[in-house]
Coordinates of C-alpha atoms and ligand atoms in Angstrom, one line a residue:
M1 CA 0.0 0.0 0.0
N2 CA 1.0 3.6 -0.4
R3 CA 2.3 5.0 2.8
Y4 CA -0.4 7.6 2.7
H5 CA -3.5 8.2 0.6
D6 CA -2.8 10.8 -2.0
P7 CA -6.1 12.6 -2.6
S8 CA -4.8 14.2 -5.8
I9 CA -4.8 10.8 -7.5
L10 CA -8.0 10.1 -9.3
P11 CA -9.4 6.6 -8.4
S12 CA -9.1 5.7 -12.1
E13 CA -5.3 6.1 -11.9
I14 CA -4.9 3.7 -9.0
P15 CA -4.4 0.2 -10.4
S16 CA -6.9 -2.4 -9.2
E17 CA -5.5 -5.2 -7.0
S18 CA -5.5 -7.7 -9.8
E19 CA -3.9 -5.2 -12.3
Y20 CA -1.3 -4.5 -9.6
F21 CA -0.4 -8.1 -9.0
D22 CA -0.3 -8.8 -12.7
R23 CA 2.0 -5.8 -13.1
R24 CA 4.1 -7.1 -10.3
R25 CA 4.5 -10.5 -12.0
V26 CA 5.6 -8.7 -15.2
L27 CA 7.9 -6.5 -13.3
A28 CA 9.4 -9.4 -11.4
A29 CA 10.0 -11.2 -14.7
L30 CA 11.6 -8.1 -16.2
A31 CA 13.7 -7.6 -13.0
A32 CA 15.0 -11.2 -13.3
S33 CA 16.0 -10.7 -16.9
A34 CA 17.4 -7.2 -16.1
A35 CA 19.4 -8.6 -13.2
M36 CA 20.9 -11.2 -15.6
I37 CA 22.1 -8.6 -18.0
G38 CA 23.1 -6.2 -15.3
G39 CA 20.5 -3.5 -16.1
G40 CA 18.6 -1.3 -13.7
I41 CA 15.2 -2.6 -12.4
D42 CA 12.1 -0.9 -11.2
A43 CA 12.1 0.0 -7.5
A44 CA 8.6 -1.4 -7.1
A45 CA 9.8 -4.9 -8.2
Q46 CA 12.8 -4.6 -5.9
T47 CA 10.9 -3.8 -2.8
G48 CA 7.7 -5.7 -3.5
R49 CA 5.7 -2.4 -3.0
P50 CA 4.2 -0.3 -5.7
A51 CA 6.1 2.9 -6.4
V52 CA 4.5 5.8 -4.5
Q53 CA 2.2 7.4 -7.0
A54 CA 3.3 10.9 -8.1
R55 CA 0.7 13.6 -8.1
P56 CA -0.6 14.2 -11.6
A57 CA 1.5 16.8 -13.4
P58 CA 0.1 20.3 -12.9
R59 CA -1.7 22.0 -15.8
Y60 CA -1.0 25.7 -16.3
T61 CA -0.8 28.5 -18.8
R62 CA 2.0 31.1 -19.3
N63 CA 1.3 34.6 -18.3
P64 CA 3.6 36.9 -20.3
K65 CA 1.9 40.1 -19.1
F66 CA 3.4 39.6 -15.6
S67 CA 6.7 38.0 -16.8
T68 CA 10.2 39.5 -17.2
N69 CA 12.0 38.8 -20.5
E70 CA 15.2 38.0 -18.7
P71 CA 16.3 34.3 -19.1
P72 CA 15.3 32.2 -16.1
N73 CA 17.9 30.5 -13.9
S74 CA 18.4 26.8 -14.3
W75 CA 16.4 24.2 -12.3
E76 CA 19.7 23.4 -10.5
D77 CA 20.3 27.1 -9.6
I78 CA 16.8 27.4 -8.2
T79 CA 16.5 24.1 -6.3
S80 CA 20.0 23.5 -4.8
Y81 CA 20.9 26.8 -3.3
N82 CA 18.1 27.8 -0.8
N83 CA 17.2 29.5 2.4
F84 CA 14.9 27.3 4.4
Y85 CA 16.1 27.6 8.0
E86 CA 13.8 24.8 9.1
F87 CA 16.2 22.5 7.4
G88 CA 19.5 24.2 8.3
F89 CA 21.5 27.3 7.7
N90 CA 23.7 26.4 4.8
K91 CA 22.5 26.9 1.3
E92 CA 22.7 23.2 0.4
D93 CA 21.0 22.0 3.6
P94 CA 17.4 22.4 2.3
Y95 CA 18.2 20.3 -0.8
E96 CA 20.0 17.7 1.3
R97 CA 17.7 17.5 4.3
A98 CA 14.2 18.2 3.0
Q99 CA 13.7 15.3 0.6
S100 CA 11.8 13.1 3.0
F101 CA 9.6 15.9 4.3
R102 CA 5.9 15.0 3.9
S103 CA 4.5 18.0 2.0
H104 CA 1.5 15.9 0.8
P105 CA -1.2 15.4 2.0
W106 CA -1.4 19.0 3.4
N107 CA -4.0 21.2 5.2
V108 CA -4.3 25.0 5.4
E109 CA -6.3 26.8 8.0
I110 CA -8.0 30.1 7.0
D111 CA -8.6 32.1 10.1
G112 CA -9.3 35.5 11.7
E113 CA -11.3 38.4 10.3
A114 CA -13.0 36.6 7.4
E115 CA -16.6 35.4 6.8
V116 CA -15.4 32.1 5.6
R117 CA -12.9 30.2 7.8
G118 CA -11.9 26.7 8.4
R119 CA -9.4 23.9 7.7
F120 CA -9.0 23.0 4.0
T121 CA -7.1 20.4 2.2
L122 CA -4.5 21.6 -0.3
E123 CA -6.9 20.3 -3.1
D124 CA -9.8 22.4 -1.7
I125 CA -7.5 25.4 -1.7
L126 CA -6.4 24.9 -5.3
K127 CA -9.6 23.7 -6.9
P128 CA -11.1 26.9 -8.2
H129 CA -7.8 28.5 -9.3
A130 CA -6.3 28.2 -12.8
L131 CA -2.5 27.9 -12.4
E132 CA -0.3 30.2 -14.4
E133 CA 3.4 30.6 -14.9
R134 CA 5.1 33.9 -14.3
I135 CA 8.7 34.6 -14.7
Y136 CA 9.7 36.9 -11.8
R137 CA 12.8 38.5 -10.5
F138 CA 13.6 37.3 -7.0
R139 CA 16.0 39.3 -4.8
C140 CA 17.2 37.9 -1.5
V141 CA 18.0 40.3 1.3
E142 CA 21.5 38.8 1.2
A143 CA 22.2 40.6 -2.1
W144 CA 21.8 37.6 -4.5
S145 CA 19.1 37.3 -7.0
R146 CA 17.7 35.0 -9.7
I147 CA 15.0 34.8 -12.3
V148 CA 12.4 32.1 -11.5
P149 CA 9.4 30.7 -13.5
W150 CA 7.0 30.3 -10.6
M151 CA 3.7 28.6 -11.1
G152 CA 0.6 29.5 -9.0
F153 CA -2.2 32.0 -8.8
P154 CA -2.9 35.5 -7.5
L155 CA -3.3 35.6 -3.7
A156 CA -6.0 38.2 -4.3
D157 CA -8.2 35.5 -5.9
L158 CA -8.0 33.3 -2.8
I159 CA -8.6 36.3 -0.4
R160 CA -11.8 37.1 -2.3
R161 CA -13.1 33.6 -1.7
F162 CA -12.8 33.9 2.1
K163 CA -14.5 37.3 2.3
P164 CA -12.3 39.3 4.8
T165 CA -14.3 41.6 7.0
S166 CA -13.8 45.4 7.0
R167 CA -11.6 44.9 10.1
A168 CA -9.1 42.8 8.1
K169 CA -6.1 45.2 7.6
F170 CA -3.3 42.6 7.3
V171 CA -2.7 39.0 6.4
E172 CA -0.5 36.7 8.5
F173 CA 1.1 33.5 7.1
T174 CA 2.5 30.7 9.2
T175 CA 4.8 27.8 8.2
L176 CA 4.3 24.3 9.5
L177 CA 5.7 23.7 13.0
D178 CA 7.1 20.1 13.1
P179 CA 10.5 19.8 14.8
K180 CA 10.5 16.0 14.1
Q181 CA 10.6 16.7 10.4
M182 CA 12.3 20.0 10.4
P183 CA 15.6 19.8 12.2
G184 CA 16.2 23.5 12.2
Q185 CA 13.2 23.9 14.5
R186 CA 15.1 22.1 17.2
T187 CA 17.4 25.1 17.4
S188 CA 16.4 28.5 18.6
V189 CA 17.8 30.7 15.8
L190 CA 14.3 31.9 15.0
D191 CA 11.1 32.0 17.1
W192 CA 9.3 29.1 15.4
P193 CA 7.0 28.7 13.5
Y194 CA 8.3 31.0 10.7
R195 CA 5.7 33.8 10.3
E196 CA 5.3 36.6 7.8
G197 CA 2.7 39.2 7.0
L198 CA 1.5 41.7 4.4
R199 CA -0.8 44.7 4.5
I200 CA -4.1 43.8 2.9
D201 CA -3.5 46.1 -0.1
E202 CA -0.1 44.4 -0.7
A203 CA -1.7 41.0 -0.4
M204 CA -4.4 42.1 -3.0
N205 CA -1.8 43.4 -5.5
P206 CA -2.0 41.4 -8.7
L207 CA 1.8 40.6 -8.5
T208 CA 1.4 38.8 -5.2
M209 CA 1.2 35.0 -5.8
L210 CA 0.5 31.9 -4.0
V211 CA 2.9 29.4 -5.6
V212 CA 2.7 25.7 -5.9
G213 CA 5.3 25.0 -8.6
V214 CA 8.4 26.0 -10.5
Y215 CA 9.5 25.2 -14.0
G216 CA 6.1 23.5 -14.7
K217 CA 6.6 21.0 -11.8
W218 CA 5.1 20.9 -8.3
L219 CA 7.4 22.7 -5.9
P220 CA 10.3 20.7 -4.6
N221 CA 10.3 20.5 -0.8
Q222 CA 13.4 22.8 -0.5
N223 CA 11.5 25.6 -2.3
G224 CA 8.6 25.5 0.1
A225 CA 6.3 22.7 -1.0
P226 CA 3.4 22.5 -1.2
L227 CA 2.3 26.1 -0.9
R228 CA 4.3 29.3 -0.5
L229 CA 4.0 33.0 -1.0
I230 CA 5.9 35.0 -3.6
V231 CA 6.0 38.8 -3.3
P232 CA 8.5 39.8 -6.1
W233 CA 9.1 43.5 -5.1
K234 CA 10.1 42.5 -1.5
Y235 CA 13.2 40.8 -0.2
G236 CA 13.0 37.0 -0.3
F237 CA 12.4 36.5 3.4
K238 CA 8.8 37.8 3.0
S239 CA 8.1 34.9 0.6
I240 CA 7.3 32.3 3.3
K241 CA 7.4 28.6 2.5
S242 CA 5.2 25.6 3.4
I243 CA 2.2 27.6 4.6
V244 CA -0.3 26.0 7.0
R245 CA -2.2 29.0 8.1
I246 CA -3.5 32.2 6.5
R247 CA -5.0 34.6 9.1
F248 CA -6.7 38.0 8.5
T249 CA -5.9 40.5 11.3
E250 CA -6.7 44.0 12.4
R251 CA -3.2 44.6 13.7
Q252 CA 0.1 44.3 12.0
P253 CA 1.3 40.7 12.6
T254 CA 4.6 39.9 14.3
T255 CA 7.0 38.4 11.7
S256 CA 9.9 36.1 12.5
W257 CA 12.8 38.1 11.1
N258 CA 11.5 41.4 12.4
L259 CA 11.2 39.8 15.8
S260 CA 14.8 38.3 15.7
A261 CA 16.6 41.4 14.3
P262 CA 14.3 44.4 14.1
D263 CA 17.1 46.8 13.1
E264 CA 17.9 44.6 10.1
Y265 CA 14.6 43.3 8.8
G266 CA 11.6 45.5 8.7
F267 CA 8.0 44.5 8.2
F268 CA 7.8 46.1 4.7
A269 CA 11.1 44.8 3.4
N270 CA 10.6 46.4 0.0
V271 CA 13.7 46.0 -2.3
N272 CA 15.4 49.4 -2.0
P273 CA 19.0 50.1 -3.3
E274 CA 19.1 53.3 -1.4
V275 CA 18.5 51.8 2.1
D276 CA 21.4 49.6 3.1
H277 CA 21.2 46.7 5.4
P278 CA 23.1 47.7 8.6
R279 CA 25.9 45.2 7.7
W280 CA 26.0 45.4 3.9
S281 CA 25.0 47.5 0.9
Q282 CA 21.8 46.8 -1.0
A283 CA 22.9 48.9 -4.1
K284 CA 24.0 45.8 -6.1
E285 CA 23.2 42.2 -6.3
R286 CA 24.9 39.0 -7.5
R287 CA 22.9 37.2 -10.1
I288 CA 23.2 33.5 -9.3
G289 CA 24.6 31.5 -12.3
G290 CA 26.2 34.5 -14.0
N291 CA 29.9 34.7 -14.7
F292 CA 32.1 37.1 -12.6
L293 CA 31.8 39.9 -15.3
T294 CA 28.0 39.8 -15.6
S295 CA 27.0 38.6 -12.1
R296 CA 27.1 41.9 -10.3
I297 CA 24.3 44.1 -11.4
D298 CA 22.5 47.2 -10.0
T299 CA 19.5 46.5 -7.7
L300 CA 16.3 48.3 -8.9
P301 CA 13.8 50.1 -6.6
F302 CA 11.1 47.6 -5.7
N303 CA 13.2 45.0 -7.6
G304 CA 12.1 46.5 -10.9
Y305 CA 8.3 46.5 -10.1
A306 CA 8.0 50.2 -9.1
A307 CA 5.5 50.9 -11.8
E308 CA 3.1 48.3 -10.4
V309 CA 3.6 48.9 -6.6
A310 CA 5.3 52.3 -5.8
S311 CA 1.8 53.8 -5.3
L312 CA 1.1 51.5 -2.4
Y313 CA 3.7 53.4 -0.4
R314 CA 2.9 57.0 -1.4
G315 CA 3.6 59.4 1.4
M316 CA 5.6 56.8 3.4
D317 CA 9.2 57.4 4.5
L318 CA 10.8 54.3 3.1
R319 CA 13.9 54.8 5.2
R320 CA 11.8 54.5 8.3
F321 CA 9.5 51.8 7.0
Y322 CA 12.2 49.6 5.6
Ligands
LIG1 N1 10.2 30.4 4.6 C1 10.4 29.6 5.7 N2 9.4 29.0 6.3 N3 11.7 29.5 6.2 C2 12.8 30.2 5.7 O1 13.9 30.0 6.2 N4 13.6 31.7 4.0 C3 13.2 32.9 3.2 C4 12.0 32.6 2.3 N5 11.0 31.8 2.9 C5 12.5 31.0 4.6 C6 11.2 31.1 4.0 C7 14.3 33.5 2.5 S1 15.5 34.3 3.4 C8 14.4 33.4 1.1 S2 15.7 34.2 0.3 C9 13.5 32.6 0.4 O2 12.6 31.9 1.2 C10 14.3 31.6 -0.5 O3 13.4 30.9 -1.4 P1 14.0 29.9 -2.4 O4 14.8 28.9 -1.6 O5 12.9 29.2 -3.1 O6 14.9 30.6 -3.3

């Protein structure tokens, strides 16, 4: 049996018991002949268990309107150099330590100042939304960046479904708390679970995405499977991974990085080449995967999305509200 029931698999895709045993006989015969000629064999035949069914591949359309023309980074660039402190502090830790993380099945709680609340399966959350691919610039607060073909849907569409009340001024997001699966949570480098937040108008901006995939595939665990936020005009730490709760609040929520180092990481965290981090300049960034001549480039205000979002901050002192 599968270790867990995967609700995204349609019943028609699960082989019946007799089909399965027939298949096993065939596989066993193949395995025997493969072993003789020294070839590889199917894991299912080796272990006597059917291979765990993969979720059906996602269907999506490309959205050029919201995409940069810059060439995307490679799959390797995007999936093997990550920040996901729940799995460790080195860039290769998430890739190395998140592979057995159970990101499916998954539930998300919708909570707080909204007419519709409750606990939903990932499938319930995704069902009404058409997935699209958008190629976004992504700028980490540590002054590196890359170009990523994310797949997901506008957060605004989800927010409308849950009907926030007039008291909802902010949206808070929370990552799973599970120190058994997430070794980083056994350390006290952050106040777990990881939390982030947006003002409701930032959350409703059409650029803000809930992301479930990258490069046309479901998100790998190290990139925040199965559901994460992407806010492309803000430093990467706002783009919280592996979300289990979305809560509408009247007050500005507490966020993990702001709590741990308030002088370094503000609530807004808009990409701003004119406001340096206390310990390094934010004027330039290193584009991952570039050569040493092309990899250091100027950082743009709002990460290049000023035309779409600068108006959200009209009248605000962005040195104070960093
Ligand atoms: N979300 C959680 N839960 N834990 C984290 O450590 N790191 C953040 C953000 N989301 C982080 C997180 C930071 S600092 C960055 S730069 C991005 O995830 C990295 O996303 P990526 O690995 O997909 O590039």
